[in-house]
Coordinates of C-alpha atoms in Angstrom, one line a residue:
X1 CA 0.0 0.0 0.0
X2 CA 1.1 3.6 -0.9
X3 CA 1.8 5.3 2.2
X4 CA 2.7 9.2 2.9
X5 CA 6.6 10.5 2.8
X6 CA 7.5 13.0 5.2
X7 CA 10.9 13.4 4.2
X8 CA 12.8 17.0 3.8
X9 CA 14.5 15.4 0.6
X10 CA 11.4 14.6 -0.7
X11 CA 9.2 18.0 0.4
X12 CA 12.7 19.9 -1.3
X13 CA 12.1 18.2 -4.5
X14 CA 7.9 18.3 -4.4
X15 CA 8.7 22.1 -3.9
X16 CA 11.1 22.3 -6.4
X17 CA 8.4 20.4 -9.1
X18 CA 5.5 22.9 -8.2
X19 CA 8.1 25.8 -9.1
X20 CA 8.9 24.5 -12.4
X21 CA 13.0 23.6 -11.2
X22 CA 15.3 21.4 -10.8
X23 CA 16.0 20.9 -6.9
X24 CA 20.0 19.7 -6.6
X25 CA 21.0 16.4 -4.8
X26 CA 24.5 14.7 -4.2
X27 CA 24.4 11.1 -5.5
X28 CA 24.2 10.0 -1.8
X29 CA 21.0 12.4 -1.4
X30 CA 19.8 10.3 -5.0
X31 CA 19.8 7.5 -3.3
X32 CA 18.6 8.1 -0.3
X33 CA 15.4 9.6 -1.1
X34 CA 14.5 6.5 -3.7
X35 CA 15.1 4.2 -0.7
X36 CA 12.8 6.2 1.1
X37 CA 10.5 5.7 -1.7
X38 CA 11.0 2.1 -2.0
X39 CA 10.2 1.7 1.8
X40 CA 6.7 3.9 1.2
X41 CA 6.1 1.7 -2.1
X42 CA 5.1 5.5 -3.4
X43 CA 6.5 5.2 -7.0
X44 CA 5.0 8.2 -8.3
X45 CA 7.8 10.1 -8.9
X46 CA 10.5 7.4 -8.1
X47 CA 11.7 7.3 -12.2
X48 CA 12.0 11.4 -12.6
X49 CA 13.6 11.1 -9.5
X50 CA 16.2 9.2 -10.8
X51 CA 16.3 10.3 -14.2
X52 CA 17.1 13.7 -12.5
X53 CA 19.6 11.7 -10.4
X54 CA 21.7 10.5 -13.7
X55 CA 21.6 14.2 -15.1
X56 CA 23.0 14.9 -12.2
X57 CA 25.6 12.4 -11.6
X58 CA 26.0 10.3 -14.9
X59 CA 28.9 8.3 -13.8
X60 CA 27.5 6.8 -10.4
X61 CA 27.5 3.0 -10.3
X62 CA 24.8 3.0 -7.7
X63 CA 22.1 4.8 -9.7
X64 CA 22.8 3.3 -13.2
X65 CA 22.5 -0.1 -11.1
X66 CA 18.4 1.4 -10.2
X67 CA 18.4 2.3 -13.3
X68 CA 18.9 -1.3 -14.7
X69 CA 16.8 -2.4 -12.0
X70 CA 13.9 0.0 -13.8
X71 CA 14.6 -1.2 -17.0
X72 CA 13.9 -5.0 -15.9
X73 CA 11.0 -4.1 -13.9
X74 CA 9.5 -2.6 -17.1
X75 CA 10.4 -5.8 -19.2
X76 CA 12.5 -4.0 -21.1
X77 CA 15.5 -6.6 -20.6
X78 CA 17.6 -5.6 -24.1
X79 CA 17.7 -2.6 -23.2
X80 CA 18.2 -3.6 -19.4
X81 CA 21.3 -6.0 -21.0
X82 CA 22.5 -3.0 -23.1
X83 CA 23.2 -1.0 -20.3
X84 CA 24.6 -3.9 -18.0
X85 CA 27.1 -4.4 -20.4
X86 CA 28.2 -0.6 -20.7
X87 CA 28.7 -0.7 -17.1
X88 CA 31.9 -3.6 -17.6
X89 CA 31.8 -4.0 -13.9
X90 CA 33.0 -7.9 -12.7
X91 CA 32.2 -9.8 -9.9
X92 CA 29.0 -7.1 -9.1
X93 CA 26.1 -8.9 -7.3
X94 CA 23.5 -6.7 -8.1
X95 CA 24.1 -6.4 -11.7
X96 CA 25.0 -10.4 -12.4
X97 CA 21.7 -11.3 -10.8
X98 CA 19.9 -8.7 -13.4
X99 CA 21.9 -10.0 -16.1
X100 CA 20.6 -13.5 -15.6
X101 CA 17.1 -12.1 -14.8
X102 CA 16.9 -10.7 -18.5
X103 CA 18.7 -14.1 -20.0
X104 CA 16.0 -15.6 -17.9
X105 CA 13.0 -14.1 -19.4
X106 CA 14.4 -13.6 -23.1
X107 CA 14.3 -17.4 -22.8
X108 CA 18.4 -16.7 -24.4
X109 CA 19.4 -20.4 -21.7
X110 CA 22.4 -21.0 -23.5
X111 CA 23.6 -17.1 -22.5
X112 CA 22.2 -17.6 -18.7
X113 CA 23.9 -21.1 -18.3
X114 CA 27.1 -20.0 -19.6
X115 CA 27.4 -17.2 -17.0
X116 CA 26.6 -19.2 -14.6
X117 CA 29.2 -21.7 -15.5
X118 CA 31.5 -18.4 -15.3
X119 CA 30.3 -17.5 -11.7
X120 CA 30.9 -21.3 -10.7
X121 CA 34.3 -21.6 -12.1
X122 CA 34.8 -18.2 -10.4
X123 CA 33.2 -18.8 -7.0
X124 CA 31.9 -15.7 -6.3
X125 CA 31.2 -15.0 -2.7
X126 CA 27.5 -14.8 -3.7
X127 CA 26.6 -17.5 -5.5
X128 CA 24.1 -18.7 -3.3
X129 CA 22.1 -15.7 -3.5
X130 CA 22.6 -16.2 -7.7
X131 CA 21.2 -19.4 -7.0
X132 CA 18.5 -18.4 -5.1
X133 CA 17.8 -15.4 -7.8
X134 CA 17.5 -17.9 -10.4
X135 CA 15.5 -20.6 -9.6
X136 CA 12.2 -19.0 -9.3
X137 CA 12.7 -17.9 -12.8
X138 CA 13.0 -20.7 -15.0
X139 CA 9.3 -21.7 -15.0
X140 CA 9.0 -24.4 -17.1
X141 CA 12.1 -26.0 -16.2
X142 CA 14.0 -28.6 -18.5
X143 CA 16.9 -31.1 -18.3
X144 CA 19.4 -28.6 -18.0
X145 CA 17.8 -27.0 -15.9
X146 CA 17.3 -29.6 -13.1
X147 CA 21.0 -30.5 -13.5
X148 CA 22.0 -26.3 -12.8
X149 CA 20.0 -26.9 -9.4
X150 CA 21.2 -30.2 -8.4
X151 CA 24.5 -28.1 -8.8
X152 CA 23.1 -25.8 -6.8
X153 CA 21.7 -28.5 -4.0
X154 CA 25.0 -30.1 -4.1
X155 CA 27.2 -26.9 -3.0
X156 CA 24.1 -25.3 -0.8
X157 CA 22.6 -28.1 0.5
X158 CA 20.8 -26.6 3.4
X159 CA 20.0 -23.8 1.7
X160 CA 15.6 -23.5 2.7
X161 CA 15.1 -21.2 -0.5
X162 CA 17.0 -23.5 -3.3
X163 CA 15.4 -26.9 -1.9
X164 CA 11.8 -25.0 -1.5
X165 CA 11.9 -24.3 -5.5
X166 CA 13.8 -27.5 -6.2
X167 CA 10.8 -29.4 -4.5
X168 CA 8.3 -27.4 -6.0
X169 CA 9.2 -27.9 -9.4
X170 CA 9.5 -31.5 -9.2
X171 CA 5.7 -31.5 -8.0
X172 CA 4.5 -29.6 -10.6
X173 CA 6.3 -31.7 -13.3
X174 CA 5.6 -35.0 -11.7
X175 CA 8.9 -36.1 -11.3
X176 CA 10.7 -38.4 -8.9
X177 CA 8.1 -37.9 -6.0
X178 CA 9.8 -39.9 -3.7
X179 CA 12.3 -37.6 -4.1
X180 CA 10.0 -34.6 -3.8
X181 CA 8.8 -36.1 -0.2
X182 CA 12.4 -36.6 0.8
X183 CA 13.3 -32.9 0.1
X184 CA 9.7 -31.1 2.0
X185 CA 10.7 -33.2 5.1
X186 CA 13.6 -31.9 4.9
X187 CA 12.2 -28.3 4.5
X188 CA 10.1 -29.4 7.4
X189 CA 13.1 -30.1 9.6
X190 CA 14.3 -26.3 8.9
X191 CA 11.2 -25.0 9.3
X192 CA 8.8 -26.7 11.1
X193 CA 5.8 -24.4 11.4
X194 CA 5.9 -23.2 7.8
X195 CA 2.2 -24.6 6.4
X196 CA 3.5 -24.5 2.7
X197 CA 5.2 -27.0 3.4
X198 CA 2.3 -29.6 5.5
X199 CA 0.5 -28.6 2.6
X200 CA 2.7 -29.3 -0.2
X201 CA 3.9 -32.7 1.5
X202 CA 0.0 -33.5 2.0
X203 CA -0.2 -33.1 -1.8
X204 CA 3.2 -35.3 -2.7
X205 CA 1.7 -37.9 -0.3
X206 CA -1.5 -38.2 -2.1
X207 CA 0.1 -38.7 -5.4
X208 CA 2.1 -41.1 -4.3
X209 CA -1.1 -42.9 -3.2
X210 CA 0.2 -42.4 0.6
X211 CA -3.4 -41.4 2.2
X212 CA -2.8 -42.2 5.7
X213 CA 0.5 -39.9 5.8
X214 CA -1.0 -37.3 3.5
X215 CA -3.7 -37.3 6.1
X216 CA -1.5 -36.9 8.4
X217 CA 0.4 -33.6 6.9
X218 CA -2.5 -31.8 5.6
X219 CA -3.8 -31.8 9.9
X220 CA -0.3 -30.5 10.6
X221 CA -0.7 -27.7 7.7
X222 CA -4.0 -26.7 9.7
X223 CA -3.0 -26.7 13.1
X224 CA 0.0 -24.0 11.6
X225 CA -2.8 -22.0 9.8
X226 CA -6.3 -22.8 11.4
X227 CA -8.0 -20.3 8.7
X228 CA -6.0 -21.7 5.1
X229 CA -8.1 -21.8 2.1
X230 CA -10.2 -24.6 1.7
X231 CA -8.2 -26.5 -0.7
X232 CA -6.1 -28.1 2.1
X233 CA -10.0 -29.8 3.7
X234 CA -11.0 -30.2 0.6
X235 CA -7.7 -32.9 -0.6
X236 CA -8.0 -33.9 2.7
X237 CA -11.4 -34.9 2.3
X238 CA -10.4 -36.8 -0.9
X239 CA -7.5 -38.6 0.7
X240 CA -10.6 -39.7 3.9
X241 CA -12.1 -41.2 1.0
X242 CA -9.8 -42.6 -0.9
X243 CA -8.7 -44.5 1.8
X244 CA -12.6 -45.7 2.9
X245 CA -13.0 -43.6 6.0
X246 CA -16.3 -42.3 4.0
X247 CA -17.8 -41.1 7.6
X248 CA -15.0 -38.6 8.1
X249 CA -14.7 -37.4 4.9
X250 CA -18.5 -36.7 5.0
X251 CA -17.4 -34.6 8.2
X252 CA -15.0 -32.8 6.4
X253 CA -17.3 -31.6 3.8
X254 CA -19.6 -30.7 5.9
X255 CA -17.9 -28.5 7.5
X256 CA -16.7 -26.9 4.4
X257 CA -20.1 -26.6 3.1
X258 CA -20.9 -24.5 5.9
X259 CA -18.1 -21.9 5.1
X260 CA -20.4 -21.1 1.7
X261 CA -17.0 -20.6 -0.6
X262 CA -17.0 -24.3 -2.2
X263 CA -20.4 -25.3 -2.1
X264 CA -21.2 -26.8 -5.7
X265 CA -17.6 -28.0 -5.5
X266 CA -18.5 -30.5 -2.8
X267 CA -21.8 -31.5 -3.7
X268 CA -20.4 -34.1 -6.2
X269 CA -18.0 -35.7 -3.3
X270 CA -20.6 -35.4 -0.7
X271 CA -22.5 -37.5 -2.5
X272 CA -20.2 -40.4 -3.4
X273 CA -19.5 -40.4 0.1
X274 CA -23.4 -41.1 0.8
X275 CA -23.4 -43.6 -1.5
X276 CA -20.5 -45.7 -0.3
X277 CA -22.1 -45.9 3.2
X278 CA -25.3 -46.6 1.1
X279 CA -27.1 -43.4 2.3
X280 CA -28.9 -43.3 -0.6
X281 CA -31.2 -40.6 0.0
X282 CA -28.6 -38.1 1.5
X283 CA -26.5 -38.5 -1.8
X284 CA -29.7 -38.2 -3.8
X285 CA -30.5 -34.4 -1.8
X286 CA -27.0 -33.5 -3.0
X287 CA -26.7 -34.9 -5.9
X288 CA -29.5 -33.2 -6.8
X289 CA -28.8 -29.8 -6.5
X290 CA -25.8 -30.1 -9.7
X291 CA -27.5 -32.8 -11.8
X292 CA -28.9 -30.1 -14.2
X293 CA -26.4 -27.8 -14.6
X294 CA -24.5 -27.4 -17.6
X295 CA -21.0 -27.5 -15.6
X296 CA -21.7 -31.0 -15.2
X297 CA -22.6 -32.1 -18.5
X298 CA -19.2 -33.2 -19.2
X299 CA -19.0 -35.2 -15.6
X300 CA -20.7 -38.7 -16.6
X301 CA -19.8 -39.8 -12.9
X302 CA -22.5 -37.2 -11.4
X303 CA -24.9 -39.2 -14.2
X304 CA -23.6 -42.8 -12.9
X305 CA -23.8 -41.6 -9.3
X306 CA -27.4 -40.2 -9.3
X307 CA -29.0 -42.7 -11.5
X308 CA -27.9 -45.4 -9.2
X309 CA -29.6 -43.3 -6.3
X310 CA -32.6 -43.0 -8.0
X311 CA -33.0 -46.6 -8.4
X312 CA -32.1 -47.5 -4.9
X313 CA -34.6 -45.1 -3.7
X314 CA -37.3 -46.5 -5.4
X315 CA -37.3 -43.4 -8.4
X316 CA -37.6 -45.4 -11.6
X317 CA -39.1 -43.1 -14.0
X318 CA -36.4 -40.0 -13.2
X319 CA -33.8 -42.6 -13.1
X320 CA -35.1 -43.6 -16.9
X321 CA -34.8 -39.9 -18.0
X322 CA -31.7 -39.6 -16.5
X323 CA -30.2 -42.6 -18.4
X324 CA -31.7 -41.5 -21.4
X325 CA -30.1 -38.0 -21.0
X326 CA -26.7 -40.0 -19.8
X327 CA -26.7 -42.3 -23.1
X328 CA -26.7 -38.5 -25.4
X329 CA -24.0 -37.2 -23.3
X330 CA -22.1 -40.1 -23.0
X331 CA -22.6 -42.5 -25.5
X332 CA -19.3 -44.6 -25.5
X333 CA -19.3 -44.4 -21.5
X334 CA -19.4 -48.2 -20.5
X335 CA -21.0 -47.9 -16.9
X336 CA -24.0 -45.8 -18.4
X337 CA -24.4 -48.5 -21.2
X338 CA -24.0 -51.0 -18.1
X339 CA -26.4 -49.1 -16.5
X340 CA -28.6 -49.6 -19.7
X341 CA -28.1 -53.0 -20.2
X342 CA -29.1 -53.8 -17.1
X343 CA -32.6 -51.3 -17.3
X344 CA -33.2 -53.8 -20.5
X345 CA -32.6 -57.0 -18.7
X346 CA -35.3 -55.7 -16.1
X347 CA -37.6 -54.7 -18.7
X348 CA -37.7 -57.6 -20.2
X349 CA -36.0 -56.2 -23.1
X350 CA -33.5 -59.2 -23.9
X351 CA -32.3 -58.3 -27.2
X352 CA -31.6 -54.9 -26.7
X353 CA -29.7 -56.1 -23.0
X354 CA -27.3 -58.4 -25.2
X355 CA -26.7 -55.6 -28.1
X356 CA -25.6 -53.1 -25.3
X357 CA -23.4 -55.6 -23.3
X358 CA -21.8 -56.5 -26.5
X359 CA -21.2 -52.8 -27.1
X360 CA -19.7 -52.5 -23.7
X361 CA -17.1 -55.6 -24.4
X362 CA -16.1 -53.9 -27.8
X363 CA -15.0 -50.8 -26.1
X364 CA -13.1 -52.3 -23.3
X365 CA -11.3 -54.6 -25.9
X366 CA -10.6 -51.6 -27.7
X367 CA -8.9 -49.8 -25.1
X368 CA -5.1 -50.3 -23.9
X369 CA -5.8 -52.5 -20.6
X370 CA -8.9 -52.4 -17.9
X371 CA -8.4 -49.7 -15.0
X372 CA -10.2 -50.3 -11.7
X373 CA -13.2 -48.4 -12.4
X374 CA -14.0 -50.5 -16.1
X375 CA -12.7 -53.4 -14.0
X376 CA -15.9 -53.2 -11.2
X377 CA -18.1 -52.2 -14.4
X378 CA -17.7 -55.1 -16.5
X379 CA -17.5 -57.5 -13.0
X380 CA -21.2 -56.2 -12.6
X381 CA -22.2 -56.2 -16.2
X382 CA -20.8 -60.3 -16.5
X383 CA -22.8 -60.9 -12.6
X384 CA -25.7 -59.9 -14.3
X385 CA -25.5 -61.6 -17.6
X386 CA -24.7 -64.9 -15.3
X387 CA -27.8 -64.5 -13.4
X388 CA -29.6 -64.2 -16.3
X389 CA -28.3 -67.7 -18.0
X390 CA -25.5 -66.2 -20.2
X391 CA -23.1 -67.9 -19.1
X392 CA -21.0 -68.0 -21.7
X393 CA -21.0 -64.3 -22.4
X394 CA -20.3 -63.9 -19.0
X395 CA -17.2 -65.7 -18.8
X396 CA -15.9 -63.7 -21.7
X397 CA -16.2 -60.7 -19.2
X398 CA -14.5 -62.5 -16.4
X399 CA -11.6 -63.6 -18.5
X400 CA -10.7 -59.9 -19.5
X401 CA -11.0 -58.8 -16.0
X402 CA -8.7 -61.6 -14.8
X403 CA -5.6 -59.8 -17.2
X404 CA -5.9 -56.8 -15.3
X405 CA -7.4 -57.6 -11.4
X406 CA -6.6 -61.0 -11.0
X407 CA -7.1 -60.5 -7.5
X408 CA -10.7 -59.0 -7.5
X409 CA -12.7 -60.7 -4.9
X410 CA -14.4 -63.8 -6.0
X411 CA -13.4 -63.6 -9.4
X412 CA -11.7 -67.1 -9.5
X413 CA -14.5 -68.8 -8.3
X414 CA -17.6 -66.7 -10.8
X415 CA -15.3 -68.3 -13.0
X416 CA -15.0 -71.5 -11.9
X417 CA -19.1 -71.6 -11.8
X418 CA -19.2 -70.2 -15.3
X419 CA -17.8 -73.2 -16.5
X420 CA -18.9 -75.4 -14.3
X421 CA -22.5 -73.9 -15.6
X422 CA -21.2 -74.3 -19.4
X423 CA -19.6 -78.5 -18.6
X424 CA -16.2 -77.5 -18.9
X425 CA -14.7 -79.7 -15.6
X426 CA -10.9 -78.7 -16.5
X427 CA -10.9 -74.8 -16.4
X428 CA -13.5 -75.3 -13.4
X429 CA -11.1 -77.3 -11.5
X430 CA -8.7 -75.2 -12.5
X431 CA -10.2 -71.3 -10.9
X432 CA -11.6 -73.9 -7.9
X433 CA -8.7 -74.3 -7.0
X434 CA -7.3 -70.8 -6.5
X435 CA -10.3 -69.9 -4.4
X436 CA -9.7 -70.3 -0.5
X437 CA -12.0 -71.3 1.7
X438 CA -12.7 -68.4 3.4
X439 CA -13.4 -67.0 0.3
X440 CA -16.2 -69.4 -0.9
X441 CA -17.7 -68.8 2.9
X442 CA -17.6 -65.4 2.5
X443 CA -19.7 -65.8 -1.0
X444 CA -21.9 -67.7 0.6
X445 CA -23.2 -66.0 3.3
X446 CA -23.8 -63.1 0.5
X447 CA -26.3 -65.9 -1.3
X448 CA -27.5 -66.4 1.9
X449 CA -26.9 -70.4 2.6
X450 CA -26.3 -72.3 5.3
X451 CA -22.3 -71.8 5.5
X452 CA -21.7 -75.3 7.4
X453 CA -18.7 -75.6 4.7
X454 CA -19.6 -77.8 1.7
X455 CA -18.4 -77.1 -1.7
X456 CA -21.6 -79.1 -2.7
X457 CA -23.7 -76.1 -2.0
X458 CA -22.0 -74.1 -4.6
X459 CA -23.3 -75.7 -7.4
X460 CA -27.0 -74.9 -6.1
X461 CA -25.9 -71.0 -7.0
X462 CA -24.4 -72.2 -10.1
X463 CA -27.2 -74.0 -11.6
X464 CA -29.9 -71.8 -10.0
X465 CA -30.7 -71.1 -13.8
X466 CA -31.0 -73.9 -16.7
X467 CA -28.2 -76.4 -16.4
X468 CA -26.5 -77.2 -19.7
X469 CA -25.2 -81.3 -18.9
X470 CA -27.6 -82.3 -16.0
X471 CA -25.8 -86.3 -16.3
X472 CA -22.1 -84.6 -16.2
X473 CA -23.0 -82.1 -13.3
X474 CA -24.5 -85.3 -10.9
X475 CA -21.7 -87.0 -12.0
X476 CA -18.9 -84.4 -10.9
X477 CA -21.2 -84.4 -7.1
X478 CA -21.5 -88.2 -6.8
X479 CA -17.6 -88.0 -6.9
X480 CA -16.4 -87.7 -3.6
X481 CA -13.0 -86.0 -4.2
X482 CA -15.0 -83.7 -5.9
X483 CA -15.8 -81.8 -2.3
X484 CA -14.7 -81.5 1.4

């Protein structure tokens, strides 16, 4: 903020202005009054100031160094350069870390790592502070540019500026996070109270998938700044549910939602959260309030989220209009045609059911791999085409999710009762045999039998529909190494 000067340099030349003269300084007087200026952040008159300083005394270092200083500050850095290099000075602080500035920002790298080559080989008394100059400016740094500052870390290691930007940078390009952790606890250790860096750790521990610790930091970065922007609860929030404590990252929202800054922001969390504690109608009430605005048109999870809590609260016709909508906006989204194929199977509508499940293998076998998301969707798309007798399009699912999850839940043995469903005894002995037994009691109890273990009860779920081989089948359970 500009503030007043009540200085009797300053008054002399105001007084001087008003008369239409030229009020005389000595260069020391010069530079005096622009500090004063400086310190007041009053820059009304600080360049005829010193343009009446350089009439005055053309030959003083000091004010053709604020004059460069001007120059850069203006952005214009040739003519900044041009004057550097009239000045011929060596070994000047000041005027090497302006130099470098302008090589910096007229992207000339080649001219800026040179000279700094130069001021290494020289070992200039302040080459830290060049350092320190430089590596905010590099912005979007490259190879060469990470090897000048692990220069710079390797002669300063300690040095709380030069790591800071070091770490930084290598968040921001996603590089070496482990790294990147290594270097904010580091920062940490000189600086222990400084919430940049909770925060920024909080952030490196989440991409690295570390939720517990980045937890952990982004509580520390609060306690340090109780009132910090809302971006700290808010990846706090995401690591709660990321790592399935869904109750407190409900909290967390909550309380964010009452600050009023990042409402419709949290709304689309919120609601997720509802849903994995299967508090379906809270996640509907938020859901809601986002599902027709056009900033979420291009978010088909909002779509997947809310049509599933329309149809666990008993609201088929919306949840219809929805899909409809979803299947416009989203058309090659293989949940939302799951979703579809699914509304078909319970209308009755086989046909159509098959078409759309077929459409939804054809674009998974099209992409590069199965992430966890396409993973669970084709799992419930091949559960449902099992319960409904095809079998043998089921298995296809299965099969594909196996190259990418082999260790989903259950998966070995849905297999395994695919093909005991479709006769084939080998591949069936061969998935029954990689499911443990606290597995297939688990899946029982889901179906709801007796549990008193007895691998005979397994093939009442698997032929619950038509059974393809009824002599083969009562042959495989008369066969008592066939169970336990």
């Amino acid at each position: 903020m500009k503030k007043e000067i009540n200085s009797v340099l300053y008054q002399r030349f105001l007084d001087a202005l008003a008369d239409g003269k030229e009020a005389y300084f000595d260069a020391d007087e010069v530079d005096e009054l622009m500090s004063e200026l400086e310190e007041a952040s009053n820059f009304t008159y600080y360049e005829d100031i010193l343009e009446l300083g350089l009439k005055l005394h053309p030959d003083n270092l000091d004010l053709q160094v604020r004059k460069c200083h001007i120059l850069v500050w203006n952005q214009t850095y040739d003519q900044a350069l041009e004057l550097i290099d009239s000045l011929s000075e060596t070994d000047h602080e000041e005027l090497d870390m302006l130099r470098m500035e302008c090589y910096a920002y007229l992207k000339r790298y080649d001219d800026l790592f040179g000279y700094l080559d130069l001021l290494i080989e020289k070992k200039v008394d302040y080459l830290e502070r060049i350092f320190e100059s430089i590596s905010p400016m590099l912005g979007n740094w490259d190879k060469r540019a990470f090897s000048y500052m692990e220069i710079g870390l390797e002669l300063f290691p300690d040095n709380q500026f030069i790591n800071e930007d070091f770490c930084y940078n290598l968040e921001n390009k996603g590089q070496d996070t482990e790294r990147a952790i290594k270097i904010c606890n580091k920062l940490i250790d000189l600086d222990p109270y400084e919430y940049d860096y909770w925060f920024m750790l909080g952030r490196l521990y989440s991409v690295s998938l570390q939720y517990e610790k980045a937890i952990e930091a982004f509580d520390f970065a609060l306690a340090c700044n109780p009132s910090s922007s809302p971006e700290v609860r808010l990846l706090k929030g995401y690591c709660l549910y990321m790592n399935e404590n869904y109750e407190k990252a409900i909290e967390v929202y909550s309380e964010l939602l009452k600050e009023g800054e990042v409402n419709e922001r949290i709304f689309p969390f919120l609601g997720d959260c509802y849903i994995k504690i299967e508090k379906y109608e809270d996640a509907y009430v938020m859901l809601k309030k986002i599902i027709g605005k056009k900033s979420y048109d291009d978010d088909p999870s909002v779509f997947i989220n809310m049509i599933r809590c329309c149809l666990e609260t008993d609201r088929k016709n919306e949840a219809e209009i929805l899909l409809k909508k979803a299947n416009k906006l989203f058309p090659d989204n293989t949940q939302i045609l799951s979703l579809q194929a699914f509304q078909y199977m319970k209308n009755g509508e086989d046909e159509l059911a098959v078409n759309t499940t077929g459409k939804v293998l054809d674009l998974l076998n099209d992409r590069i791999g199965l992430d966890k998301e396409s993973s669970q969707t084709l799992y419930d798309t091949a559960q449902t085409l099992y319960l409904n007798g095809e079998a043998e399009k089921a298995l296809k699912y299965y099969l594909q999710i196996l190259k990418a999850e082999p260790n989903m839940p259950y998966l070995h043995l849905n297999i395994a009762l695919a093909y005991l469903f479709l006769g084939d005894m080998e591949q069936f002995h061969k998935h029954y045999k990689s499911t443990s037994e606290e597995e297939i009691i688990s899946f029982l109890n889901q179906q709801k039998y007796d549990v008193t273990f007895n691998r005979i009860k397994l093939s009442e779920y698997a032929f619950s529909k038509k059974i393809p081989s009824d002599q083969l089948i009562l042959e495989y359970l008369n066969n008592k190494n066939n169970y336990n």
